[in-house]
mmCIF file of C-alpha atoms in Angstrom:
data_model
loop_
_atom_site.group_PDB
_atom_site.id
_atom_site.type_symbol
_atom_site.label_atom_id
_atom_site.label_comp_id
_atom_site.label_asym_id
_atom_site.label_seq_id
_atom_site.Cartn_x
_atom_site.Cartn_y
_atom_site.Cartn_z
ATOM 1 C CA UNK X 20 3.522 16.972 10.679
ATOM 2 C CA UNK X 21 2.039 14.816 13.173
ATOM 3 C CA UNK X 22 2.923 11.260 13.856
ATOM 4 C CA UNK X 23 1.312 8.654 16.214
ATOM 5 C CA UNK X 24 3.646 6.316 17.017
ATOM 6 C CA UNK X 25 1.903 2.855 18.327
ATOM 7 C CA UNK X 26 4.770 0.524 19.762
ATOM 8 C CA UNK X 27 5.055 -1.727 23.068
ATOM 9 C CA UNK X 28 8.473 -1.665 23.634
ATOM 10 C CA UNK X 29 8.548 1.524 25.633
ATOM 11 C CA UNK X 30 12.664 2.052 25.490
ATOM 12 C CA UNK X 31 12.151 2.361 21.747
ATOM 13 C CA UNK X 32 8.956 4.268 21.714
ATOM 14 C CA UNK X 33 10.937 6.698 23.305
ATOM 15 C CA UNK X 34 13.667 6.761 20.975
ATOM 16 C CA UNK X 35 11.474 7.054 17.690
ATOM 17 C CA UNK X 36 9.652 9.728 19.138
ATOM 18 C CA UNK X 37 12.333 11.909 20.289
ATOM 19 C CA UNK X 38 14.192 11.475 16.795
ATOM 20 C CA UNK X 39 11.133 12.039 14.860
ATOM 21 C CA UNK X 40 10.629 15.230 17.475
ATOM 22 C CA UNK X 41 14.125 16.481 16.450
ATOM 23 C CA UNK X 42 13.170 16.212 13.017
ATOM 24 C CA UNK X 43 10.680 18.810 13.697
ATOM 25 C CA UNK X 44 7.159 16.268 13.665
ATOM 26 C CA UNK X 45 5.016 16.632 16.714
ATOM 27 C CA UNK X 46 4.241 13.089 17.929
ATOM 28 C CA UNK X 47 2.288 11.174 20.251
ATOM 29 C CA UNK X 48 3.198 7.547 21.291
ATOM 30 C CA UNK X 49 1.200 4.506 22.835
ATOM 31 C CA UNK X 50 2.035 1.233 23.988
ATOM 32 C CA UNK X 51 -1.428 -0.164 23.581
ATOM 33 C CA UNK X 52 -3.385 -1.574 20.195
ATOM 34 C CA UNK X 53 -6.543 -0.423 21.517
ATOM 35 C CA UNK X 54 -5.100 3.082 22.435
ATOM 36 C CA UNK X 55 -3.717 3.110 19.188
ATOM 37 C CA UNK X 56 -6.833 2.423 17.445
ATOM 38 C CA UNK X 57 -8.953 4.909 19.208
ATOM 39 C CA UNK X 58 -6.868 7.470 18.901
ATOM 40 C CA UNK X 59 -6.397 7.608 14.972
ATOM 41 C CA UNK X 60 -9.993 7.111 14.764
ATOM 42 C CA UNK X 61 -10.784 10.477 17.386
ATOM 43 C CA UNK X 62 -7.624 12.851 16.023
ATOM 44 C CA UNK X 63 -6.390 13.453 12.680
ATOM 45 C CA UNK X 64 -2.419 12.378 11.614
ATOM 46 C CA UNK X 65 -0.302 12.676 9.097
ATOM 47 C CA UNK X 66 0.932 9.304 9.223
ATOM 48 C CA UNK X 67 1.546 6.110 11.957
ATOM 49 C CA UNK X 68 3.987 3.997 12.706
ATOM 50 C CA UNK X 69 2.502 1.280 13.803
ATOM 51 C CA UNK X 70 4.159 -2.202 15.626
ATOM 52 C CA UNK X 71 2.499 -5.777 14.747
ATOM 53 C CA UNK X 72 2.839 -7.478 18.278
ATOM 54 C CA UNK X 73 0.736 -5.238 20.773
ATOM 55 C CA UNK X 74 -1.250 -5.546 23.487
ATOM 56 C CA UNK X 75 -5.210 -5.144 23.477
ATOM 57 C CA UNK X 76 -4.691 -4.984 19.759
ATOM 58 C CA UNK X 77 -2.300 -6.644 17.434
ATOM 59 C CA UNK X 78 -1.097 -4.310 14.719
ATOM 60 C CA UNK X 79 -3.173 -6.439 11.805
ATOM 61 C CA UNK X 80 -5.822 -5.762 13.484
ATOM 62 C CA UNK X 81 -5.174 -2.393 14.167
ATOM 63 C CA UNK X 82 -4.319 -1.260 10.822
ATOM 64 C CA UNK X 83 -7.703 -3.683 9.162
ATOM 65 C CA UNK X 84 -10.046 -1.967 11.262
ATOM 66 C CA UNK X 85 -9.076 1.714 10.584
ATOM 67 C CA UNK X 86 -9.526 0.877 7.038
ATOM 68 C CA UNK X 87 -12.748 -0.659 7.393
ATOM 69 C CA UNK X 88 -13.758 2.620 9.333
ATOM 70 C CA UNK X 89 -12.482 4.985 6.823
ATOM 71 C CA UNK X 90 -9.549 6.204 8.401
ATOM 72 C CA UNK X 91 -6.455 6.321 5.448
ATOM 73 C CA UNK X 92 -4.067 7.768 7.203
ATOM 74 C CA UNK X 93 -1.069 6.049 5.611
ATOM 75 C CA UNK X 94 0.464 3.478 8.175
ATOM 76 C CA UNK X 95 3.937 2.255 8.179
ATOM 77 C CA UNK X 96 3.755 -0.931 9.992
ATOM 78 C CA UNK X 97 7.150 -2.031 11.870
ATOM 79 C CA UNK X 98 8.164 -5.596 11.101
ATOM 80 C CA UNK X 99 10.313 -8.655 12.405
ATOM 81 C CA UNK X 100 13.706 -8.988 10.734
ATOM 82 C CA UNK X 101 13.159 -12.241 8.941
ATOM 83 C CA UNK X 102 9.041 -11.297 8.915
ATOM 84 C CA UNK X 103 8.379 -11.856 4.968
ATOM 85 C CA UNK X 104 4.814 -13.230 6.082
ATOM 86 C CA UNK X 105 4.534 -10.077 8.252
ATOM 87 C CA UNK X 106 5.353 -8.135 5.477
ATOM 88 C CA UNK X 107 2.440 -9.773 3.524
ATOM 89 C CA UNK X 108 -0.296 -9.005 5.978
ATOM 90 C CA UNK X 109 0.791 -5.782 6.333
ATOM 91 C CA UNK X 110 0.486 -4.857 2.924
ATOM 92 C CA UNK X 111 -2.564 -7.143 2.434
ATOM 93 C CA UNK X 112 -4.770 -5.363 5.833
ATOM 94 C CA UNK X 113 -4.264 -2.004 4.171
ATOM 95 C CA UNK X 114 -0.414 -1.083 5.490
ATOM 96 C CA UNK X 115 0.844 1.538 3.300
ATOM 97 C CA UNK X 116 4.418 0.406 3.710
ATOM 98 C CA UNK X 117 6.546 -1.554 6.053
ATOM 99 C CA UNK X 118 10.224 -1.151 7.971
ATOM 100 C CA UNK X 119 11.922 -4.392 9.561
ATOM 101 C CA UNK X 120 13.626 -4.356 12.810
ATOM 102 C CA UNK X 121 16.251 -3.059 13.701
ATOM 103 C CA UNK X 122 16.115 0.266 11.403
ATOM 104 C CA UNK X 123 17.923 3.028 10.646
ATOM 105 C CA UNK X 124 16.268 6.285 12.075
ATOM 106 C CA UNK X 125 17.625 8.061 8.630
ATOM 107 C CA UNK X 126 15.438 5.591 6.998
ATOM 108 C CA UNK X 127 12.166 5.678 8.862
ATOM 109 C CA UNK X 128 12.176 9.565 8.681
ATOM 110 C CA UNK X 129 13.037 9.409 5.066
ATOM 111 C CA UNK X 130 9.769 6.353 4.793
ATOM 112 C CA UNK X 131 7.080 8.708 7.054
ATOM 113 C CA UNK X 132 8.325 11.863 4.706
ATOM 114 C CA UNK X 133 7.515 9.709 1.583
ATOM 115 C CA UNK X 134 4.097 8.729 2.710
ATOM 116 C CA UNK X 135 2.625 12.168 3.781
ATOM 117 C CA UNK X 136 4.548 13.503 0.716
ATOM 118 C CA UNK X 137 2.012 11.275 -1.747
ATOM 119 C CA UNK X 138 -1.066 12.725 0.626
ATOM 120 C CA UNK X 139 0.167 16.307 0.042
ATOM 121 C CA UNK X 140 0.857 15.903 -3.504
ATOM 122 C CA UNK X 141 -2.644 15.652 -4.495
ATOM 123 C CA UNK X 142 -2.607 11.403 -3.941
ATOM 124 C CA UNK X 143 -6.165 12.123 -2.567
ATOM 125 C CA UNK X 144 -7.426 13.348 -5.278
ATOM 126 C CA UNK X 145 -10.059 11.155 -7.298
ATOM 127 C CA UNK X 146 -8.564 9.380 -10.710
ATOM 128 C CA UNK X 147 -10.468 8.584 -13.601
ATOM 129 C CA UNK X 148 -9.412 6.327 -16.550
ATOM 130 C CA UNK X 149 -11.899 5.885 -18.970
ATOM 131 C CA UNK X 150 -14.609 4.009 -17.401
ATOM 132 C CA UNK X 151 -12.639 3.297 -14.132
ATOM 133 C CA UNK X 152 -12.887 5.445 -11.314
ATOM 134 C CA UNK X 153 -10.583 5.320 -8.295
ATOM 135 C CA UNK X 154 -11.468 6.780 -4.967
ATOM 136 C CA UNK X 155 -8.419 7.350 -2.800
ATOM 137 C CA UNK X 156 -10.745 8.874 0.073
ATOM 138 C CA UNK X 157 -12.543 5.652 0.268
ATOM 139 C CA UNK X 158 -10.399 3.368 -1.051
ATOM 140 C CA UNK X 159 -13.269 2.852 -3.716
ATOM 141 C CA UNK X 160 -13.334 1.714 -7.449
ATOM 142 C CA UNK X 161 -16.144 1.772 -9.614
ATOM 143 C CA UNK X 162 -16.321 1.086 -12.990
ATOM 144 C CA UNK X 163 -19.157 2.618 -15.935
ATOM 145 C CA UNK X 164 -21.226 3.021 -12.212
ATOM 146 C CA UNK X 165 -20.415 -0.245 -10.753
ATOM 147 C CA UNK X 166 -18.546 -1.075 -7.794
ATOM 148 C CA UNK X 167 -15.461 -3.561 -8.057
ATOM 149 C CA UNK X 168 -14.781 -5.157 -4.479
ATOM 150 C CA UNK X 169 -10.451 -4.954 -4.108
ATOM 151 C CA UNK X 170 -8.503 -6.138 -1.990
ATOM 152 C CA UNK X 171 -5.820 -3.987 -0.834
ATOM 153 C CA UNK X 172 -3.183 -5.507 -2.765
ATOM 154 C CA UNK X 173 -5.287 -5.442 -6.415
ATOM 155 C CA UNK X 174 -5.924 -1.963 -4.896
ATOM 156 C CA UNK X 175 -2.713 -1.018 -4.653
ATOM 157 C CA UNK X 176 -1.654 -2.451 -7.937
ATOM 158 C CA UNK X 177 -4.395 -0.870 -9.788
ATOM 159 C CA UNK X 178 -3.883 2.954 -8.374
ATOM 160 C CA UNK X 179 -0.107 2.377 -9.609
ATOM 161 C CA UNK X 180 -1.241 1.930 -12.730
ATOM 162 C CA UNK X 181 -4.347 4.114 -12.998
ATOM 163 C CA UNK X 182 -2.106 7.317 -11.893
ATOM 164 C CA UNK X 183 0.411 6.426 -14.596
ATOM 165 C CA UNK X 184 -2.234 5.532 -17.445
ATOM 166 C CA UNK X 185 -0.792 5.494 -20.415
ATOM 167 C CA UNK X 186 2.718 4.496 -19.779
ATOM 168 C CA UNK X 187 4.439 1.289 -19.373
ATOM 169 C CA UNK X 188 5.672 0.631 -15.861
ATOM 170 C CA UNK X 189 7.706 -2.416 -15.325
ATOM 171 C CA UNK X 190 7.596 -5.221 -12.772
ATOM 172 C CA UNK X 191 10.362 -3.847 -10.542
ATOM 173 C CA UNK X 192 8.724 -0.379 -9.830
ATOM 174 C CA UNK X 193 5.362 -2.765 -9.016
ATOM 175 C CA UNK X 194 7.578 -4.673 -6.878
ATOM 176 C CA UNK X 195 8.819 -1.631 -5.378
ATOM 177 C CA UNK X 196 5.540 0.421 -4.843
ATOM 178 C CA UNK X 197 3.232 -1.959 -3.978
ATOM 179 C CA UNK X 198 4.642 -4.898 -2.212
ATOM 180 C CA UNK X 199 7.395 -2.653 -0.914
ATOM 181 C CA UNK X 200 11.736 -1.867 -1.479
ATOM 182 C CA UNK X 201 12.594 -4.839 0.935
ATOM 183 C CA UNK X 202 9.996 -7.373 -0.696
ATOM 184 C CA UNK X 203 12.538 -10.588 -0.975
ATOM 185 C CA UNK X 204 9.688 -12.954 -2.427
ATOM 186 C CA UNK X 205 8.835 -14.284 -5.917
ATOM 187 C CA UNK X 206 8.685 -11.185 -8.513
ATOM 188 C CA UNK X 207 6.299 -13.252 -10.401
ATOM 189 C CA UNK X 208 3.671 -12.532 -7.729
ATOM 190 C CA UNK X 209 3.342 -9.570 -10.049
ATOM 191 C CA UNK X 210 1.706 -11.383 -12.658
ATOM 192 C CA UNK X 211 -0.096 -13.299 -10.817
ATOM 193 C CA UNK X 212 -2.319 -9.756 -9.410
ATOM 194 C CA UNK X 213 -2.582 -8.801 -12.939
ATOM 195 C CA UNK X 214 -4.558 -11.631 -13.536
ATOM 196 C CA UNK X 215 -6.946 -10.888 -10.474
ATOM 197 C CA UNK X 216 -7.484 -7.498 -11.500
ATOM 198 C CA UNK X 217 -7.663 -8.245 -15.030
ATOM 199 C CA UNK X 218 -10.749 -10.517 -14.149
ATOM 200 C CA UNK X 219 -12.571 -7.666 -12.156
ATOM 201 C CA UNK X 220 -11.854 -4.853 -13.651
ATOM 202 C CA UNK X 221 -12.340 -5.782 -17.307
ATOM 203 C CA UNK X 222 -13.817 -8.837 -18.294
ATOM 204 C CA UNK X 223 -16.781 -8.246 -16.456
ATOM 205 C CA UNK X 224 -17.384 -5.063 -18.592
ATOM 206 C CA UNK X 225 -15.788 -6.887 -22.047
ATOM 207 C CA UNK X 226 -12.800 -4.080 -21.647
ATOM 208 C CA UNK X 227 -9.014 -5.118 -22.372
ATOM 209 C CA UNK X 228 -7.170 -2.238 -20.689
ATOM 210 C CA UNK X 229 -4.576 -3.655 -18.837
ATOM 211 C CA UNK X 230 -2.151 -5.320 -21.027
ATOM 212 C CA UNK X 231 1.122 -6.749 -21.200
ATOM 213 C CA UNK X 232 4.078 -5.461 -22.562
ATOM 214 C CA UNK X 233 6.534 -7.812 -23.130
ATOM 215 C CA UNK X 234 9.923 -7.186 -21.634
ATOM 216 C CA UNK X 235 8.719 -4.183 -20.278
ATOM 217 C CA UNK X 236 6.024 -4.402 -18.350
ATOM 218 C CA UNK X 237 2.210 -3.184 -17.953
ATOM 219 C CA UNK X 238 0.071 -0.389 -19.118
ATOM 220 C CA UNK X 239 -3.199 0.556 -18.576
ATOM 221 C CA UNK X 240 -5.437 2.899 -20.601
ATOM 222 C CA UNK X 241 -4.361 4.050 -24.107
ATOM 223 C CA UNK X 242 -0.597 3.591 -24.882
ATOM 224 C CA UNK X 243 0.761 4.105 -28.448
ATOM 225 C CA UNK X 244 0.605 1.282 -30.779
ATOM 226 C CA UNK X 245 3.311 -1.657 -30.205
ATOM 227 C CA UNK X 246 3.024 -4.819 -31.616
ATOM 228 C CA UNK X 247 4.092 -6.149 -28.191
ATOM 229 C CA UNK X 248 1.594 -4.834 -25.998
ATOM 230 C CA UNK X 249 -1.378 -7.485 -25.295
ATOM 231 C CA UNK X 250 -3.556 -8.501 -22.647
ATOM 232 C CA UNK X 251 -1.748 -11.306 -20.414
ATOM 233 C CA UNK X 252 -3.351 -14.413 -20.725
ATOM 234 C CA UNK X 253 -0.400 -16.539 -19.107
ATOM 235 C CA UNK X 254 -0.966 -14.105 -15.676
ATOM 236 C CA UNK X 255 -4.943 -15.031 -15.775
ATOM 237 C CA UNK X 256 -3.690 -18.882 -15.618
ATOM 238 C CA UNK X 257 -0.847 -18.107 -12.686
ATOM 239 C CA UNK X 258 -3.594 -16.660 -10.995
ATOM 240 C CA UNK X 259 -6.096 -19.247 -10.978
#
């Protein structure tokens, strides 16, 4: 697998790219966001790890305008220690997941090997659920022909639950898959994306897919019958 590692700090460039080489990934590092940016654009990778404070280009920026040019490599951004709003706009500018400084090596490999695993195991692959159709190519979702405008966050949400349809998955694997394993903030945040997706994904088309089930969680598409499974008003409210 190939890795393009983007980070400043040259001592630890180093470091990350001769542990990832001894894992057996080929890698190429730069110190430079514009380097960075060019490169994943021109050459194809199976994943970068990518700093937030860099010069020419800051990682936001970095990882905002790959997405906006179509590149979706996945990205695992490298974060302060105590960066919880670093963690946010990493997630939020398209991120695929984040690691906080300092990190274990064991863990990083074990991160990059669970983001190109997801690529290789078909996560590219279009998903349809009823009249909602999710393009993982181009981060696109349309539904009965008509685009829905995301943001990476309802995005990210919303492919969760479209590639589970069916089955109830709770707020902690939500938690876990979309905002991230570390993510220290309010678990209600949750509910409060529901709501936003809710309003553009079904009232618009006078749909009720994505309900609540209470004490458990959420479910999109057809689930079997449960008197406890409704769409979540109180998350439309904690939204507004």
């Amino acid at each position: 697998m190939r890795i393009l590692v983007v980070e400043d700090e040259v001592e630890l460039a180093a470091a990350v790219a001769r542990g990832l080489r001894e894992e057996g990934f080929d890698v190429d590092v730069t110190h430079d966001g514009k380097d960075g940016y060019e490169r994943a654009r021109s050459a194809t990778y199976d994943a970068i790890v990518l700093d937030i404070l860099l010069p020419g280009m800051n990682g936001f920026q970095v990882c905002r305008s790959l997405r906006e040019a179509g590149v979706w490599t996945p990205i695992l951004m490298l974060t302060a220690k105590e960066g919880e709003y670093d963690e946010a706009e990493a997630l939020d500018t398209g991120a695929d997941d984040f690691l906080r400084k300092p990190f274990s090596y064991v863990v990083l490999i074990a991160r990059l090997r669970a983001l190109t695993r997801r690529v290789s195991e078909g996560a590219l692959a279009p998903v349809m659920v009823g009249g909602l159709e999710l393009d993982p190519v181009g981060r696109k979702v349309r539904r009965d022909g008509t685009d829905i405008a995301l943001s990476p966050r309802e995005y990210g949400l919303l492919e969760v639950l479209m590639r589970r349809a069916g089955e109830t998955v709770s707020k902690r694997e939500l938690l876990e898959q979309v905002w991230g394993q570390d993510f220290a903030g309010d678990p209600n945040v949750v509910e409060v994306y529901v709501g936003y997706l809710r309003r553009k994904i079904d009232r618009p088309f006078g749909r009720e897919d994505l309900r609540t089930v209470r004490g458990s969680g959420y479910v999109l598409g057809e689930a079997p019958a449960d008197r406890n499974t409704k769409p979540d008003a109180d998350s439309d409210t904690a939204g507004a």
